[in-house]
Amino acid sequence: MDKAPKPTNPLQYYRVLSPAAGVRVSPICLGAMNFGEAWKQRMGECGKERSFEILDYFYEQGGNFIDTANVYQNGESEEWLGEWMESRGNRNEMVIATKFTTFHVPKSQNGKIRVNYQGNHIKNLKAVVDESLRRLKSSYIDILYVHYWDCSTSIPELMQGLNHLVSAGKVHYLGMSDCPAWVVVKANEYARQHGYPQFSVYQGRYSAAQRDVEREILPMCEDQGLSFCAYGALGSGNFKTKEQRERDAGQGRMSFTNTASEKVLKTVDVLERLAKEKGTKITSVAMAYVMKKSPYVYPLIGCRTVDQLKGSIEALTLRLTDEDIDEIESSVPFEPGFPFSMVYQFYNPQAPYHHAMTTGDIPLVKDGGYIDSVSVFDLAANSSPYIPTSAASDRPDPPITTDSAASPRERDTQNSAAAPASSTESGVESESLGTTASSRDNTTSDSRSLRTSNRRRRRRSSPDPSDNTAAEEGSSQGEQGISRVASGEYYSNPSYPREEGHPRSPKRRRLANMRPDGEVSTNSNGFPQTSNGLATSPLSKSSISNSLNGRSSSRNTSNGQPQANGSSKISSTGPSYFGHNREEVTRILIQGLYDLGYNDSANTLTRESGYELESPAVAAFRNAILDGQWTEAENILIRSFHRDGSSDAAGDSDGQAEDEPRLVLAENADKNEMLFCLRQQKFLELLEARDLGAALMVLRQELTPLNYNIPQLHALSSLLMCPAEHLHEQAGWDGPLGPSRERLLSELSKSISPSVMIPDHRLAMLLDYVKQNQINQCLYHNTATAPSLYSDHMCDRNDFPLRATIELSQHSNEVWYCEFSHDGTKLATASRDHSVIVYDTATFTVLHRFVEHDEPVAHVSWSPDDTKLIACSQDRKARVWNVETGRCLLTVNHHREPVTAAAWAADGESFVTASLDLNSSLCHWSMRGQALYMWPGAFRVQDCAITPDGRRLIAADVDKRVHVYNFSTHEEEYCLSLKSKPTSVTVSHDSKHMLVNLAEGQIQLIDIETTEVIRRFRGQKQGEFVIRSTFGGAAENFVVSGSEDSRIYIWHKENGTLVETLEGHLSGCVNAISWNPADPGMFASAGDDRILDTGTSK
């Protein structure tokens, strides 16, 4: 089955509408209120032709979510939308939302008695839906909104009427707009009790200047599983600069807020400042604001021109920081209103309000003493309106039954109030029903930086239990913003140039807390050392059976024999083994024997040495994971984050928590991350078993409250509608019968101290290190064959390509570039003589000579399948050639300056061109010549490369910078500032490193993830001309570069040693080098002497 094509713009990152509705929609909803002529005096003109242009562009860019209503433009909006869908034949591709309730008399009716042409009653409902279906030229409506609550129709009548429409297939999903939260809750509860469809989306006014929905509506949506469609997100026309307001004054266009108030203008000032800072528009910042606040928010965007729509689509890539959100919200204090004003502002009416209020924030409560509590709105986050009967042990944890005296949260609060102060001061988070809440200090809660509405949706880092300041500073110090990509992140971190030296980006690295040589462990993965007077290693105690850190033929193989009273045999040969810790060596050998399948030998070594591979806690955790005992695994994991004996895990309230097994965790262990991985596996297994109700409970009650990896959470929610036969492919998961549980355990083990849970296959890893070290020390290692363990390794210099065996002089001028095809059978060269030549590397005969360019050709690039070749020329054109036929497939003549380089996308169906053109420095093209995307930024690009994994685009400009972009989302991840102009950039085959050649005569090897300069290579002569260095050798062990002194320089990549300086060219500069990827004994060099040299080891 073919995989979905890669999105070409942010609008194509589709999302599941809501936790309660599986239909996929584009991330913004196009409002159709402007489409029509009936209201043009109030709203401005948007005729049919222009409306269709907007709809066409929205559709072509991948948009499928459109909103209208029966009353918009007196019905013309629906009519035009229906005509457009009929003419385009795309009705089933679109998700159309319309509304009923609002008064409107159809043209086909006399309207003499008009009293029933409005309201929520069944008569109006049926009439409006029939008329809307006629106008839309459709047999169904995707989403039908109740436009507003009429305060008269009963909920039973409304829900029965809506249920009839859904049952008849006329409506698919239900929405509510402009309605009190209690009505939606009551209606959904009625629907659940009667088996009717529930509301799955709410539409309301929401913007940075109007946040009323944060009091009741958004918390209700989260509790009920509704998404939120926000109209007025762009300020209803009021988010404009002063100049724009003066220019638009007097045009009389409809605005729900009329003239901008003083409060709105204060917000506009902040939006304008942020927009200038980020180089974007006010409306883009406003849209990014509402999308930041909650994971299921869809801005409803109205426009009258295609350019306005383009701006809204581009705004999807803008990401705001927590500090940006704080600045926007501090512009105008948010008025909480009653009852919040009474409860939280009892002593101080001016005290600021924030959404994540806790019991400790209530003045009348905190007067009585300290109470450890959770957010008041978290009370709603775990209520479940529906509990599948299939939910059982190791299925989704069902909500605890409440009694009249106290809710589960209240009982948690009462229990935590009696907890010792140290449990809070250590910064430990509470865990209840899968949610987290940071402890708050009552004495400082009033003065903290305040958080708003759904800011609790943003992930919070787990506090370090060893850092007492974490609790003092409050949870606000640990917040991180959401980074969103549907199936991979499309809201990337904005970044700015960093000075050379390149400080590392915040890539999380796990620290291995291994003991020094000779030091004996003093813990047993959470168990106190118990011995009967004997000084024994804690890991000498028996492990729970059926567990082993390695593979065996059976999961039930015992991991050693138990020892009485926790004692073990004491080795008489001393604690060290040739300077190594004897226990560590022995345990690694035991694991290695299990890996090799020698289980009896492993058990024998365990008995003889007295050392166990794992502690009982690790063994219990391993068995729980491999057997799918998710509740037990979670209990062990949660207890492990509460080293003081306190725990919120189920079953720990009986006072026995201190006797239960606990893991010793790595320094950087993240509780939410570990729980997310575990619950994700649980969710996927329930999906495969088609227990959709239980899977939905896991998604809503266990995964969502973690506020971790929101893009992955969206991807998981989309799997609810995935057929069972496609689940493995869509999820990238092989099921519980495959090695998925073993991989989960391996991933979780990274967060467990290696001193108690040895990383998988540790012996093999150490042997790999030995081999790699020998390779690194071997200057001439140029073979894919791994060295033997029996002897020290050293390659013969005579086997290295040191001689130029073939000189090709087909070009009549300087040769500027050369590149082997990926399969090594062809070699392409680019020359100042305006031509490109393709050679057969077996005979070095000319296969093709392309002479269509009018100026020198600077660069060529092979497609991943070697069937196509791009040539980039100073004639400002790029041509794509079919190498098999010699035919020109495409000519790109968009650039107004020389095209300097090109790079193919991983799928081979599109490519990027780089140019010195300030207006189009980087362009992404399809093979049909369509410009898929043009990166903004006024800079000239000298070279570019796409990482082999297709994730990133790297561009080197002439202004001493290297830009790194997310290729899928087009967002710039970071920009490196260099001390010299870069002349080339090359990416390693594993996509981990880039090689940047600098004009000052230096080559830098840079880690793409961390931006760290790993190594610098010097020696070649460079200054005036463009020289392109590259990786070389069988495993890219070498860095090779030309030079202005007519020589070729080869360094060892790992140790930086200059291996060889080769002669070969008669005079001039050696411009480029290419190493044959299929034959490590061959490389080619291109020089100013018109000669192409091929060096070989033969």
PDB file of C-alpha atoms in Angstrom, residues 135-301:
ATOM      1  CA  ARG A 135     -28.566  24.731  -1.789  1.00  0.00           C
ATOM      2  CA  LEU A 136     -25.427  22.699  -1.177  1.00  0.00           C
ATOM      3  CA  LYS A 137     -26.491  20.221  -3.876  1.00  0.00           C
ATOM      4  CA  SER A 138     -25.632  17.450  -1.467  1.00  0.00           C
ATOM      5  CA  SER A 139     -27.333  14.499   0.169  1.00  0.00           C
ATOM      6  CA  TYR A 140     -25.650  15.110   3.507  1.00  0.00           C
ATOM      7  CA  ILE A 141     -24.133  17.754   5.789  1.00  0.00           C
ATOM      8  CA  ASP A 142     -20.851  16.901   7.464  1.00  0.00           C
ATOM      9  CA  ILE A 143     -21.318  19.090  10.555  1.00  0.00           C
ATOM     10  CA  LEU A 144     -24.595  20.697  11.571  1.00  0.00           C
ATOM     11  CA  TYR A 145     -24.338  23.420  14.229  1.00  0.00           C
ATOM     12  CA  VAL A 146     -27.029  24.665  16.533  1.00  0.00           C
ATOM     13  CA  HIS A 147     -26.358  28.327  15.732  1.00  0.00           C
ATOM     14  CA  TYR A 148     -27.348  29.525  19.178  1.00  0.00           C
ATOM     15  CA  TRP A 149     -29.467  28.421  22.113  1.00  0.00           C
ATOM     16  CA  ASP A 150     -33.027  29.750  21.772  1.00  0.00           C
ATOM     17  CA  CYS A 151     -33.764  29.358  25.529  1.00  0.00           C
ATOM     18  CA  SER A 152     -37.106  27.707  24.802  1.00  0.00           C
ATOM     19  CA  THR A 153     -36.743  24.389  22.998  1.00  0.00           C
ATOM     20  CA  SER A 154     -36.236  21.500  25.397  1.00  0.00           C
ATOM     21  CA  ILE A 155     -33.085  19.448  25.251  1.00  0.00           C
ATOM     22  CA  PRO A 156     -34.968  16.187  24.634  1.00  0.00           C
ATOM     23  CA  GLU A 157     -36.722  17.701  21.615  1.00  0.00           C
ATOM     24  CA  LEU A 158     -33.490  19.087  20.214  1.00  0.00           C
ATOM     25  CA  MET A 159     -31.492  15.886  20.655  1.00  0.00           C
ATOM     26  CA  GLN A 160     -34.282  13.707  19.300  1.00  0.00           C
ATOM     27  CA  GLY A 161     -34.521  15.881  16.213  1.00  0.00           C
ATOM     28  CA  LEU A 162     -30.779  15.842  15.640  1.00  0.00           C
ATOM     29  CA  ASN A 163     -30.647  12.089  16.200  1.00  0.00           C
ATOM     30  CA  HIS A 164     -33.290  11.599  13.525  1.00  0.00           C
ATOM     31  CA  LEU A 165     -31.176  13.521  11.004  1.00  0.00           C
ATOM     32  CA  VAL A 166     -28.048  11.541  11.836  1.00  0.00           C
ATOM     33  CA  SER A 167     -29.921   8.244  11.659  1.00  0.00           C
ATOM     34  CA  ALA A 168     -31.311   9.243   8.276  1.00  0.00           C
ATOM     35  CA  GLY A 169     -27.787   9.976   6.982  1.00  0.00           C
ATOM     36  CA  LYS A 170     -28.529  13.643   6.360  1.00  0.00           C
ATOM     37  CA  VAL A 171     -26.070  14.815   9.023  1.00  0.00           C
ATOM     38  CA  HIS A 172     -22.806  13.198  10.130  1.00  0.00           C
ATOM     39  CA  TYR A 173     -21.604  15.219  13.128  1.00  0.00           C
ATOM     40  CA  LEU A 174     -23.198  17.696  15.514  1.00  0.00           C
ATOM     41  CA  GLY A 175     -21.879  21.046  16.673  1.00  0.00           C
ATOM     42  CA  MET A 176     -22.989  23.778  19.038  1.00  0.00           C
ATOM     43  CA  SER A 177     -22.350  27.496  18.720  1.00  0.00           C
ATOM     44  CA  ASP A 178     -22.892  30.503  20.981  1.00  0.00           C
ATOM     45  CA  CYS A 179     -24.386  28.494  23.814  1.00  0.00           C
ATOM     46  CA  PRO A 180     -23.803  28.218  27.591  1.00  0.00           C
ATOM     47  CA  ALA A 181     -21.541  25.386  28.672  1.00  0.00           C
ATOM     48  CA  TRP A 182     -24.173  23.805  30.906  1.00  0.00           C
ATOM     49  CA  VAL A 183     -26.515  23.325  27.960  1.00  0.00           C
ATOM     50  CA  VAL A 184     -23.901  21.354  26.025  1.00  0.00           C
ATOM     51  CA  VAL A 185     -23.101  19.186  29.045  1.00  0.00           C
ATOM     52  CA  LYS A 186     -26.749  18.505  29.716  1.00  0.00           C
ATOM     53  CA  ALA A 187     -27.453  17.758  26.062  1.00  0.00           C
ATOM     54  CA  ASN A 188     -24.518  15.372  25.773  1.00  0.00           C
ATOM     55  CA  GLU A 189     -25.531  13.604  28.957  1.00  0.00           C
ATOM     56  CA  TYR A 190     -29.056  13.155  27.580  1.00  0.00           C
ATOM     57  CA  ALA A 191     -27.581  11.820  24.339  1.00  0.00           C
ATOM     58  CA  ARG A 192     -25.380   9.330  26.169  1.00  0.00           C
ATOM     59  CA  GLN A 193     -28.264   8.039  28.218  1.00  0.00           C
ATOM     60  CA  HIS A 194     -30.357   7.447  25.104  1.00  0.00           C
ATOM     61  CA  GLY A 195     -27.659   6.292  22.712  1.00  0.00           C
ATOM     62  CA  TYR A 196     -27.897   9.442  20.576  1.00  0.00           C
ATOM     63  CA  PRO A 197     -24.979  11.173  18.854  1.00  0.00           C
ATOM     64  CA  GLN A 198     -23.334  13.860  20.958  1.00  0.00           C
ATOM     65  CA  PHE A 199     -21.935  17.278  20.141  1.00  0.00           C
ATOM     66  CA  SER A 200     -18.332  16.977  18.974  1.00  0.00           C
ATOM     67  CA  VAL A 201     -17.393  20.574  18.103  1.00  0.00           C
ATOM     68  CA  TYR A 202     -18.180  23.989  19.581  1.00  0.00           C
ATOM     69  CA  GLN A 203     -17.975  27.276  17.684  1.00  0.00           C
ATOM     70  CA  GLY A 204     -17.481  30.517  19.531  1.00  0.00           C
ATOM     71  CA  ARG A 205     -15.756  33.873  19.567  1.00  0.00           C
ATOM     72  CA  TYR A 206     -12.177  33.679  20.799  1.00  0.00           C
ATOM     73  CA  SER A 207      -9.166  35.880  20.313  1.00  0.00           C
ATOM     74  CA  ALA A 208      -6.279  37.411  22.177  1.00  0.00           C
ATOM     75  CA  ALA A 209      -8.535  40.354  23.013  1.00  0.00           C
ATOM     76  CA  GLN A 210     -11.648  38.368  23.896  1.00  0.00           C
ATOM     77  CA  ARG A 211     -11.025  35.387  26.153  1.00  0.00           C
ATOM     78  CA  ASP A 212     -14.400  34.855  27.806  1.00  0.00           C
ATOM     79  CA  VAL A 213     -14.568  31.244  26.614  1.00  0.00           C
ATOM     80  CA  GLU A 214     -11.663  30.419  28.923  1.00  0.00           C
ATOM     81  CA  ARG A 215     -13.940  30.614  31.963  1.00  0.00           C
ATOM     82  CA  GLU A 216     -16.393  27.827  31.137  1.00  0.00           C
ATOM     83  CA  ILE A 217     -16.481  26.937  27.433  1.00  0.00           C
ATOM     84  CA  LEU A 218     -12.945  25.632  26.850  1.00  0.00           C
ATOM     85  CA  PRO A 219     -12.879  23.567  30.064  1.00  0.00           C
ATOM     86  CA  MET A 220     -16.240  22.125  29.022  1.00  0.00           C
ATOM     87  CA  CYS A 221     -14.866  21.254  25.573  1.00  0.00           C
ATOM     88  CA  GLU A 222     -11.923  19.435  27.054  1.00  0.00           C
ATOM     89  CA  ASP A 223     -14.127  17.532  29.453  1.00  0.00           C
ATOM     90  CA  GLN A 224     -16.681  16.541  26.809  1.00  0.00           C
ATOM     91  CA  GLY A 225     -14.183  15.769  24.036  1.00  0.00           C
ATOM     92  CA  LEU A 226     -15.220  18.697  21.813  1.00  0.00           C
ATOM     93  CA  SER A 227     -12.953  20.670  19.554  1.00  0.00           C
ATOM     94  CA  PHE A 228     -13.278  24.454  19.406  1.00  0.00           C
ATOM     95  CA  CYS A 229     -13.774  26.386  16.171  1.00  0.00           C
ATOM     96  CA  ALA A 230     -12.796  29.991  16.884  1.00  0.00           C
ATOM     97  CA  TYR A 231     -14.399  32.805  14.929  1.00  0.00           C
ATOM     98  CA  GLY A 232     -13.048  36.293  15.435  1.00  0.00           C
ATOM     99  CA  ALA A 233      -9.575  34.829  16.038  1.00  0.00           C
ATOM    100  CA  LEU A 234      -8.101  37.588  13.887  1.00  0.00           C
ATOM    101  CA  GLY A 235      -9.886  40.272  15.878  1.00  0.00           C
ATOM    102  CA  SER A 236     -12.974  40.613  13.638  1.00  0.00           C
ATOM    103  CA  GLY A 237     -11.166  43.275  11.670  1.00  0.00           C
ATOM    104  CA  ASN A 238      -9.811  45.134  14.691  1.00  0.00           C
ATOM    105  CA  PHE A 239      -6.285  43.674  14.784  1.00  0.00           C
ATOM    106  CA  LYS A 240      -4.691  46.335  12.596  1.00  0.00           C
ATOM    107  CA  THR A 241      -1.903  48.823  12.839  1.00  0.00           C
ATOM    108  CA  LYS A 242      -2.817  52.442  13.340  1.00  0.00           C
ATOM    109  CA  GLU A 243      -2.139  53.142   9.683  1.00  0.00           C
ATOM    110  CA  GLN A 244      -4.417  50.296   8.601  1.00  0.00           C
ATOM    111  CA  ARG A 245      -7.233  51.502  10.859  1.00  0.00           C
ATOM    112  CA  GLU A 246      -7.031  55.024   9.452  1.00  0.00           C
ATOM    113  CA  ARG A 247      -6.973  53.717   5.898  1.00  0.00           C
ATOM    114  CA  ASP A 248     -10.010  51.454   6.403  1.00  0.00           C
ATOM    115  CA  ALA A 249     -12.032  53.993   8.370  1.00  0.00           C
ATOM    116  CA  GLY A 250     -15.416  54.805   6.937  1.00  0.00           C
ATOM    117  CA  GLN A 251     -15.723  51.742   4.703  1.00  0.00           C
ATOM    118  CA  GLY A 252     -18.681  50.535   6.733  1.00  0.00           C
ATOM    119  CA  ARG A 253     -17.730  46.878   6.837  1.00  0.00           C
ATOM    120  CA  MET A 254     -19.426  44.573   9.258  1.00  0.00           C
ATOM    121  CA  SER A 255     -17.551  44.014  12.534  1.00  0.00           C
ATOM    122  CA  PHE A 256     -18.963  42.074  15.446  1.00  0.00           C
ATOM    123  CA  THR A 257     -17.022  44.265  17.811  1.00  0.00           C
ATOM    124  CA  ASN A 258     -17.540  47.527  15.929  1.00  0.00           C
ATOM    125  CA  THR A 259     -14.917  50.138  16.791  1.00  0.00           C
ATOM    126  CA  ALA A 260     -11.871  48.775  18.575  1.00  0.00           C
ATOM    127  CA  SER A 261     -12.031  49.548  22.289  1.00  0.00           C
ATOM    128  CA  GLU A 262      -9.153  50.847  24.347  1.00  0.00           C
ATOM    129  CA  LYS A 263      -8.550  47.342  25.731  1.00  0.00           C
ATOM    130  CA  VAL A 264      -8.428  45.879  22.240  1.00  0.00           C
ATOM    131  CA  LEU A 265      -5.951  48.534  21.147  1.00  0.00           C
ATOM    132  CA  LYS A 266      -3.665  47.631  24.035  1.00  0.00           C
ATOM    133  CA  THR A 267      -3.674  44.035  22.838  1.00  0.00           C
ATOM    134  CA  VAL A 268      -3.083  45.219  19.268  1.00  0.00           C
ATOM    135  CA  ASP A 269       0.009  47.112  20.403  1.00  0.00           C
ATOM    136  CA  VAL A 270       1.530  43.923  21.802  1.00  0.00           C
ATOM    137  CA  LEU A 271       0.541  41.892  18.740  1.00  0.00           C
ATOM    138  CA  GLU A 272       2.095  44.490  16.465  1.00  0.00           C
ATOM    139  CA  ARG A 273       5.346  44.506  18.412  1.00  0.00           C
ATOM    140  CA  LEU A 274       5.586  40.709  18.321  1.00  0.00           C
ATOM    141  CA  ALA A 275       4.734  40.703  14.619  1.00  0.00           C
ATOM    142  CA  LYS A 276       7.574  43.095  13.850  1.00  0.00           C
ATOM    143  CA  GLU A 277       9.934  41.069  15.997  1.00  0.00           C
ATOM    144  CA  LYS A 278       9.060  37.852  14.142  1.00  0.00           C
ATOM    145  CA  GLY A 279       8.839  39.429  10.708  1.00  0.00           C
ATOM    146  CA  THR A 280       5.180  38.600  10.183  1.00  0.00           C
ATOM    147  CA  LYS A 281       1.690  40.110  10.356  1.00  0.00           C
ATOM    148  CA  ILE A 282      -0.454  41.012  13.337  1.00  0.00           C
ATOM    149  CA  THR A 283      -3.110  38.550  12.213  1.00  0.00           C
ATOM    150  CA  SER A 284      -0.543  35.755  12.041  1.00  0.00           C
ATOM    151  CA  VAL A 285       0.418  36.326  15.661  1.00  0.00           C
ATOM    152  CA  ALA A 286      -3.269  36.457  16.635  1.00  0.00           C
ATOM    153  CA  MET A 287      -3.979  33.129  14.926  1.00  0.00           C
ATOM    154  CA  ALA A 288      -0.924  31.478  16.462  1.00  0.00           C
ATOM    155  CA  TYR A 289      -2.120  32.652  19.870  1.00  0.00           C
ATOM    156  CA  VAL A 290      -5.465  30.826  19.808  1.00  0.00           C
ATOM    157  CA  MET A 291      -3.900  27.666  18.355  1.00  0.00           C
ATOM    158  CA  LYS A 292      -1.321  27.649  21.151  1.00  0.00           C
ATOM    159  CA  LYS A 293      -3.896  27.557  23.931  1.00  0.00           C
ATOM    160  CA  SER A 294      -5.457  24.128  23.356  1.00  0.00           C
ATOM    161  CA  PRO A 295      -4.715  21.161  21.062  1.00  0.00           C
ATOM    162  CA  TYR A 296      -8.142  21.073  19.386  1.00  0.00           C
ATOM    163  CA  VAL A 297      -8.627  24.694  18.300  1.00  0.00           C
ATOM    164  CA  TYR A 298      -9.416  25.517  14.664  1.00  0.00           C
ATOM    165  CA  PRO A 299      -9.316  29.188  13.669  1.00  0.00           C
ATOM    166  CA  LEU A 300     -12.262  30.139  11.472  1.00  0.00           C
ATOM    167  CA  ILE A 301     -10.753  32.380   8.800  1.00  0.00           C
TER     168      ILE A 301
END
